[in-house]
CSV table of C-alpha atoms in Angstrom, one decimal:
chain,number,residue,atom,x,y,z
T,22,MET,CA,0.0,0.0,0.0
T,23,LYS,CA,2.8,2.3,1.0
T,24,ARG,CA,4.7,1.3,-2.1
T,25,ILE,CA,1.8,2.2,-4.3
T,26,ALA,CA,1.5,5.6,-2.6
T,27,CYS,CA,5.2,6.1,-3.1
T,28,LEU,CA,5.0,5.4,-6.8
T,29,GLN,CA,2.1,7.8,-7.2
T,30,VAL,CA,4.2,10.5,-5.6
T,31,ALA,CA,7.0,9.6,-7.9
T,32,VAL,CA,4.8,9.9,-11.0
T,33,ALA,CA,3.4,13.2,-9.8
T,34,ALA,CA,6.9,14.4,-9.0
T,35,VAL,CA,8.2,13.6,-12.4
T,36,ALA,CA,5.3,15.5,-13.9
T,37,GLY,CA,6.0,18.4,-11.5
T,38,PHE,CA,9.7,18.3,-12.3
T,39,VAL,CA,9.0,18.6,-16.1
T,40,ALA,CA,6.7,21.5,-15.4
T,41,PHE,CA,9.3,23.1,-13.2
T,42,THR,CA,12.1,22.7,-15.7
T,43,ALA,CA,10.0,24.4,-18.3
T,44,LEU,CA,9.3,27.3,-16.0
T,45,ALA,CA,12.8,27.6,-14.8
T,46,SER,CA,14.6,27.9,-18.1
T,47,GLY,CA,17.2,30.5,-17.8
T,48,HIS,CA,17.6,29.8,-14.1
T,49,ALA,CA,20.2,27.0,-14.3
T,50,ASP,CA,21.2,27.4,-10.7
T,51,GLU,CA,17.7,26.8,-9.4
T,52,GLU,CA,17.8,23.1,-9.6
T,53,ALA,CA,14.8,21.2,-8.2
T,54,ALA,CA,15.2,18.4,-5.7
T,55,PRO,CA,13.9,15.1,-7.0
T,56,ILE,CA,10.7,13.3,-6.0
T,57,PHE,CA,9.0,16.4,-4.6
T,58,ALA,CA,10.2,18.9,-7.2
T,59,ILE,CA,11.1,21.5,-4.7
T,60,THR,CA,13.5,24.4,-5.4
T,61,ILE,CA,15.2,26.6,-2.8
T,62,PRO,CA,12.5,29.0,-1.6
T,63,SER,CA,13.6,32.6,-2.4
T,64,GLY,CA,14.5,34.6,0.7
T,65,TYR,CA,14.4,31.7,3.1
T,66,ARG,CA,17.5,33.0,5.0
T,67,ASP,CA,15.4,36.0,6.0
T,68,TRP,CA,12.6,34.0,7.6
T,69,LYS,CA,11.8,34.1,11.2
T,70,LEU,CA,13.3,31.8,13.8
T,71,ILE,CA,11.4,28.7,15.0
T,72,SER,CA,14.1,27.2,17.2
T,73,VAL,CA,17.6,25.9,17.4
T,74,ALA,CA,19.2,22.5,18.1
T,75,HIS,CA,22.4,20.5,18.3
T,76,GLU,CA,22.8,17.1,16.8
T,77,GLU,CA,25.8,15.0,17.9
T,78,GLY,CA,27.0,11.8,16.1
T,79,ASN,CA,27.5,11.8,12.4
T,80,LEU,CA,25.5,15.0,12.0
T,81,ASN,CA,27.7,17.0,14.4
T,82,ASP,CA,26.0,20.2,13.8
T,83,LEU,CA,24.3,23.3,15.2
T,84,ARG,CA,21.0,24.0,13.4
T,85,ALA,CA,18.4,26.6,13.1
T,86,LEU,CA,14.8,26.1,12.0
T,87,LEU,CA,13.3,29.0,10.2
T,88,GLY,CA,9.7,29.4,8.9
T,89,ASN,CA,8.0,31.4,6.2
T,90,ASP,CA,5.1,33.6,7.5
T,91,ILE,CA,2.5,30.9,7.1
T,92,ALA,CA,4.5,28.4,9.1
T,93,ILE,CA,5.4,30.9,11.8
T,94,LYS,CA,1.8,32.0,12.2
T,95,ALA,CA,0.6,28.4,12.6
T,96,TYR,CA,3.4,27.7,15.1
T,97,ARG,CA,2.5,30.8,17.2
T,98,GLU,CA,-1.2,30.0,17.1
T,99,GLY,CA,-0.5,26.4,17.9
T,100,LYS,CA,-2.6,25.4,14.9
T,101,LEU,CA,-2.2,21.9,13.5
T,102,PRO,CA,-2.1,20.7,10.8
T,103,PHE,CA,0.1,23.3,9.2
T,104,PRO,CA,-1.8,25.0,6.4
T,105,ASP,CA,-0.9,24.7,2.7
T,106,GLY,CA,1.9,27.0,1.8
T,107,ALA,CA,3.8,26.5,5.1
T,108,ILE,CA,7.5,26.0,4.6
T,109,ILE,CA,10.0,25.1,7.3
T,110,ALA,CA,13.7,25.5,6.6
T,111,ARG,CA,16.4,23.6,8.5
T,112,LEU,CA,19.8,25.3,8.2
T,113,ALA,CA,22.8,23.5,9.7
T,114,TRP,CA,26.4,24.3,10.3
T,115,ILE,CA,29.4,22.2,11.5
T,116,TYR,CA,29.6,22.3,15.3
T,117,VAL,CA,33.0,23.8,16.1
T,118,PRO,CA,34.6,25.0,19.3
T,119,SER,CA,35.3,28.7,19.5
T,120,GLU,CA,38.8,29.2,20.7
T,121,GLU,CA,38.2,32.9,20.6
T,122,ASN,CA,35.2,32.7,22.9
T,123,ASN,CA,36.9,30.1,25.2
T,124,LYS,CA,39.8,32.4,25.7
T,125,VAL,CA,37.5,35.1,27.0
T,126,PHE,CA,35.5,32.7,29.2
T,127,GLY,CA,38.8,31.2,30.5
T,128,ARG,CA,37.5,27.7,29.8
T,129,SER,CA,36.4,25.4,27.0
T,130,GLN,CA,32.7,25.9,26.8
T,131,SER,CA,31.8,27.7,23.6
T,132,PHE,CA,30.6,26.0,20.4
T,133,VAL,CA,29.6,28.0,17.3
T,134,ALA,CA,28.4,27.6,13.8
T,135,GLY,CA,31.2,26.6,11.4
T,136,PRO,CA,30.8,26.1,7.6
T,137,ALA,CA,27.2,25.3,6.4
T,138,THR,CA,26.5,21.6,6.0
T,139,ASN,CA,23.2,21.6,4.1
T,140,VAL,CA,19.7,23.1,4.1
T,141,GLN,CA,16.5,21.1,4.2
T,142,PHE,CA,12.9,22.2,3.5
T,143,MET,CA,9.5,20.8,4.4
T,144,VAL,CA,6.8,22.2,2.1
T,145,LYS,CA,3.2,21.8,3.0
T,146,GLU,CA,0.9,21.1,0.0
T,147,SER,CA,-1.7,18.6,1.3
T,148,ASN,CA,-3.0,17.5,-2.1
T,149,LYS,CA,0.3,17.5,-4.0
T,150,TYR,CA,2.1,15.6,-1.3
T,151,ALA,CA,-0.8,13.5,0.1
T,152,ALA,CA,1.2,10.3,0.1
T,153,THR,CA,3.8,11.8,2.5
T,154,GLY,CA,1.5,13.4,5.1
T,155,GLY,CA,1.0,16.5,3.0
T,156,TRP,CA,4.7,17.4,3.1
T,157,GLY,CA,7.3,17.6,0.4
T,158,PHE,CA,10.9,17.2,1.4
T,159,ALA,CA,14.1,18.6,-0.1
T,160,GLN,CA,17.8,19.0,0.8
T,161,PHE,CA,20.4,21.2,-0.8
T,162,LYS,CA,24.1,21.4,-0.3
T,163,ASP,CA,25.8,24.4,-1.9
T,164,GLY,CA,22.7,24.9,-3.9
T,165,LYS,CA,22.7,21.3,-5.3
T,166,PRO,CA,19.7,19.1,-4.5
T,167,ALA,CA,20.2,15.7,-2.7
T,168,GLY,CA,19.2,12.6,-4.7
T,169,ALA,CA,16.0,10.6,-4.5
T,170,ALA,CA,17.5,7.9,-2.3
T,171,LEU,CA,18.1,10.3,0.5
T,172,LEU,CA,14.7,12.1,0.1
T,173,LYS,CA,12.9,8.7,0.4
T,174,THR,CA,14.2,8.5,4.0
T,175,CYS,CA,12.6,11.8,5.1
T,176,PHE,CA,9.0,10.8,5.5
T,177,PRO,CA,9.5,7.5,7.3
T,178,CYS,CA,11.7,9.3,9.8
T,179,HIS,CA,9.0,12.0,10.4
T,180,GLU,CA,6.2,9.5,10.7
T,181,PRO,CA,6.6,9.0,14.5
T,182,VAL,CA,5.6,12.6,15.0
T,183,LYS,CA,2.4,12.3,13.0
T,184,ALA,CA,0.4,13.7,15.9
T,185,ARG,CA,2.3,17.0,15.4
T,186,ASP,CA,1.8,17.0,11.7
T,187,TYR,CA,5.1,15.2,11.1
T,188,VAL,CA,7.1,18.2,12.5
T,189,PHE,CA,9.7,17.5,15.2
T,190,THR,CA,10.7,21.0,16.1
T,191,HIS,CA,8.8,22.8,18.8
T,192,TYR,CA,8.6,26.6,18.7
T,193,ALA,CA,11.1,28.3,21.1
T,194,PRO,CA,9.5,31.3,22.8
N,22,MET,CA,40.1,56.9,33.4
N,23,LYS,CA,37.8,54.0,32.8
N,24,ARG,CA,36.2,54.7,36.2
N,25,ILE,CA,35.4,58.2,35.1
N,26,ALA,CA,34.0,57.1,31.8
N,27,CYS,CA,31.9,54.6,33.6
N,28,LEU,CA,30.6,57.2,35.9
N,29,GLN,CA,29.7,59.4,33.0
N,30,VAL,CA,27.8,56.6,31.5
N,31,ALA,CA,26.0,56.0,34.8
N,32,VAL,CA,25.0,59.7,35.0
N,33,ALA,CA,23.8,59.7,31.4
N,34,ALA,CA,21.9,56.5,32.1
N,35,VAL,CA,20.1,57.9,35.1
N,36,ALA,CA,19.0,60.8,33.0
N,37,GLY,CA,17.9,58.4,30.2
N,38,PHE,CA,16.1,56.3,32.7
N,39,VAL,CA,14.1,59.2,34.0
N,40,ALA,CA,13.3,60.2,30.5
N,41,PHE,CA,12.2,56.7,29.6
N,42,THR,CA,10.1,56.4,32.7
N,43,ALA,CA,8.2,59.5,31.8
N,44,LEU,CA,7.7,58.3,28.3
N,45,ALA,CA,6.7,54.8,29.3
N,46,SER,CA,3.9,55.7,31.8
N,47,GLY,CA,1.1,53.3,31.2
N,48,HIS,CA,3.5,50.6,30.0
N,49,ALA,CA,4.5,49.1,33.3
N,50,ASP,CA,5.9,46.0,31.7
N,51,GLU,CA,8.4,47.8,29.5
N,52,GLU,CA,10.9,48.3,32.3
N,53,ALA,CA,14.3,49.7,31.2
N,54,ALA,CA,17.6,47.9,32.0
N,55,PRO,CA,19.8,50.0,34.2
N,56,ILE,CA,23.0,51.9,33.2
N,57,PHE,CA,22.2,52.0,29.5
N,58,ALA,CA,18.4,52.6,29.8
N,59,ILE,CA,17.5,50.0,27.2
N,60,THR,CA,14.0,48.6,26.9
N,61,ILE,CA,13.1,45.4,25.1
N,62,PRO,CA,13.1,46.3,21.4
N,63,SER,CA,9.6,45.8,19.9
N,64,GLY,CA,9.4,42.9,17.5
N,65,TYR,CA,12.9,41.5,18.2
N,66,ARG,CA,11.6,37.9,18.0
N,67,ASP,CA,10.9,38.5,14.3
N,68,TRP,CA,14.4,39.7,13.5
N,69,LYS,CA,16.6,37.8,11.1
N,70,LEU,CA,19.1,35.2,12.2
N,71,ILE,CA,22.7,36.0,12.5
N,72,SER,CA,23.9,32.7,13.9
N,73,VAL,CA,23.5,30.0,16.6
N,74,ALA,CA,25.7,28.7,19.4
N,75,HIS,CA,26.0,26.4,22.3
N,76,GLU,CA,27.5,27.3,25.6
N,77,GLU,CA,28.4,24.6,28.1
N,78,GLY,CA,29.3,25.1,31.8
N,79,ASN,CA,27.1,27.3,34.0
N,80,LEU,CA,25.3,28.8,31.0
N,81,ASN,CA,24.3,25.4,29.6
N,82,ASP,CA,22.3,26.8,26.8
N,83,LEU,CA,21.5,26.9,23.1
N,84,ARG,CA,21.4,30.4,21.7
N,85,ALA,CA,20.4,32.3,18.7
N,86,LEU,CA,21.6,35.7,17.6
N,87,LEU,CA,19.1,37.9,15.8
N,88,GLY,CA,19.7,41.3,14.3
N,89,ASN,CA,17.5,44.2,13.3
N,90,ASP,CA,17.7,45.3,9.7
N,91,ILE,CA,20.6,47.7,10.3
N,92,ALA,CA,22.6,45.0,12.0
N,93,ILE,CA,21.9,42.4,9.4
N,94,LYS,CA,22.8,44.7,6.6
N,95,ALA,CA,26.1,45.5,8.2
N,96,TYR,CA,26.9,41.9,8.9
N,97,ARG,CA,26.1,40.9,5.3
N,98,GLU,CA,28.1,43.7,3.8
N,99,GLY,CA,31.0,42.9,6.2
N,100,LYS,CA,31.0,46.6,7.3
N,101,LEU,CA,32.6,47.6,10.6
N,102,PRO,CA,32.0,49.4,12.9
N,103,PHE,CA,28.2,48.7,13.0
N,104,PRO,CA,26.2,51.8,12.3
N,105,ASP,CA,24.1,53.6,14.9
N,106,GLY,CA,20.8,52.0,15.3
N,107,ALA,CA,22.1,48.4,14.9
N,108,ILE,CA,20.8,46.1,17.6
N,109,ILE,CA,21.9,42.5,18.2
N,110,ALA,CA,19.6,40.2,20.2
N,111,ARG,CA,20.9,37.1,21.9
N,112,LEU,CA,18.1,34.7,22.8
N,113,ALA,CA,19.0,31.6,24.9
N,114,TRP,CA,17.2,28.5,26.1
N,115,ILE,CA,18.2,25.7,28.4
N,116,TYR,CA,20.1,22.9,26.6
N,117,VAL,CA,18.0,19.8,26.9
N,118,PRO,CA,18.3,16.4,25.4
N,119,SER,CA,15.3,15.5,23.2
N,120,GLU,CA,14.1,12.0,24.2
N,121,GLU,CA,11.6,12.2,21.3
N,122,ASN,CA,14.3,12.8,18.7
N,123,ASN,CA,16.7,10.3,20.2
N,124,LYS,CA,14.1,7.6,20.0
N,125,VAL,CA,13.8,8.2,16.2
N,126,PHE,CA,17.5,8.4,15.7
N,127,GLY,CA,18.0,5.3,17.8
N,128,ARG,CA,20.7,6.9,19.8
N,129,SER,CA,21.3,9.8,22.2
N,130,GLN,CA,22.4,12.6,20.0
N,131,SER,CA,19.7,15.3,19.9
N,132,PHE,CA,19.7,18.5,22.0
N,133,VAL,CA,17.0,21.1,21.7
N,134,ALA,CA,15.9,24.4,23.1
N,135,GLY,CA,14.2,24.1,26.5
N,136,PRO,CA,12.7,27.0,28.5
N,137,ALA,CA,14.1,30.4,27.8
N,138,THR,CA,16.9,31.6,30.1
N,139,ASN,CA,17.2,35.3,29.3
N,140,VAL,CA,17.5,37.6,26.3
N,141,GLN,CA,20.4,40.1,25.9
N,142,PHE,CA,20.7,43.2,23.6
N,143,MET,CA,23.6,45.2,22.3
N,144,VAL,CA,22.4,48.6,21.0
N,145,LYS,CA,24.7,50.7,18.9
N,146,GLU,CA,24.6,54.5,19.6
N,147,SER,CA,28.1,55.7,19.3
N,148,ASN,CA,27.7,59.0,21.1
N,149,LYS,CA,25.3,57.9,23.8
N,150,TYR,CA,27.4,54.8,24.7
N,151,ALA,CA,30.9,56.3,23.8
N,152,ALA,CA,32.4,55.0,27.0
N,153,THR,CA,31.6,51.4,26.2
N,154,GLY,CA,32.7,51.2,22.6
N,155,GLY,CA,29.5,52.7,21.3
N,156,TRP,CA,27.4,49.9,22.6
N,157,GLY,CA,24.7,49.8,25.2
N,158,PHE,CA,24.0,46.4,26.9
N,159,ALA,CA,20.9,45.0,28.4
N,160,GLN,CA,19.6,41.7,29.7
N,161,PHE,CA,16.0,40.6,30.5
N,162,LYS,CA,14.6,37.5,32.1
N,163,ASP,CA,10.8,37.1,31.8
N,164,GLY,CA,10.7,40.8,30.8
N,165,LYS,CA,12.5,42.0,33.9
N,166,PRO,CA,15.9,43.8,33.4
N,167,ALA,CA,19.0,42.6,35.0
N,168,GLY,CA,20.7,44.8,37.6
N,169,ALA,CA,23.6,47.3,37.1
N,170,ALA,CA,26.1,44.9,38.7
N,171,LEU,CA,25.6,42.4,35.9
N,172,LEU,CA,25.6,44.9,33.1
N,173,LYS,CA,28.9,46.4,34.2
N,174,THR,CA,30.5,43.0,33.3
N,175,CYS,CA,29.3,43.2,29.7
N,176,PHE,CA,31.8,45.6,28.1
N,177,PRO,CA,34.9,44.3,29.8
N,178,CYS,CA,34.0,40.8,28.5
N,179,HIS,CA,33.5,42.2,24.9
N,180,GLU,CA,36.7,44.3,24.9
N,181,PRO,CA,38.9,41.4,23.6
N,182,VAL,CA,37.0,41.6,20.3
N,183,LYS,CA,37.4,45.3,19.8
N,184,ALA,CA,38.7,44.6,16.3
N,185,ARG,CA,35.3,43.3,15.4
N,186,ASP,CA,33.6,46.3,17.0
N,187,TYR,CA,33.2,44.3,20.2
N,188,VAL,CA,30.9,41.7,18.7
N,189,PHE,CA,31.7,38.0,19.2
N,190,THR,CA,29.3,36.4,16.8
N,191,HIS,CA,30.2,35.8,13.2
N,192,TYR,CA,27.4,35.7,10.6
N,193,ALA,CA,26.4,32.1,9.6
N,194,PRO,CA,25.8,32.0,5.9
């Protein structure tokens, strides 16, 4: 059943990708991520802050979650599910100790954002992405989209938080 | 010399505080921080992201640096010193492990923003705050300003990064 749904998404995505490619001619750097046909949303670096986090292990990053106005409004009003048009951006940077800060503090305690790792987006379009909880997923590194294999892992990972419309991050007041 | 400068600031601040109190009548919750007479800038939670960080030790927080439009523009253009009117906000939340996230990852690796600790502001007014590098400093916890004793520690701590106009945080691309 899931497999069928996934195929439907794939077919829809291919159609979407073709449409996008036609629209985006002349914008060679705006490459769409596969499956969900998502491009980097314009101006996302200016969006408002949802929260911050630190992931250890392989990820080894500091991250910030930003939301477009639709997402931020839904977060602040505590409204679920997120309405269509909501986009959540996850920026991440390598987790690096700050020698400069530690010198001032007189001890090793300060970790800051190093070089960017990648940026991910969740885009809510309940009909378009019905097979994946209404969300499309994308990841870009230096402007280049991640492949389909990686993007197929997004939704299964987000399924445990179905009760919060598949969104892990809580709003930080 | 420093002591004199500090006293001058204190005198100016008392005058500023009186002026503020007169202006703010009817806004009892907009209490100004001492010394620099800074109130919580309206709408700061909507400002754009500068960067994120994690402090261990007593601070034990995850933090986000936000900037008003003047500060963000200066950061992005790499222009120092920051122009008058620039304000940098440092939000911080208790550093807490996320059991929910860890369950999904299958290992202990995820740390998220817990309850807010306090919010700090650096306000650039080169004449008004000439004795402290052109910056005024403030800290608020649950809307209540920190006392003068704490604020007197701000500038000495920022002095080692005089070459970057007394600002520790680098912009995260």
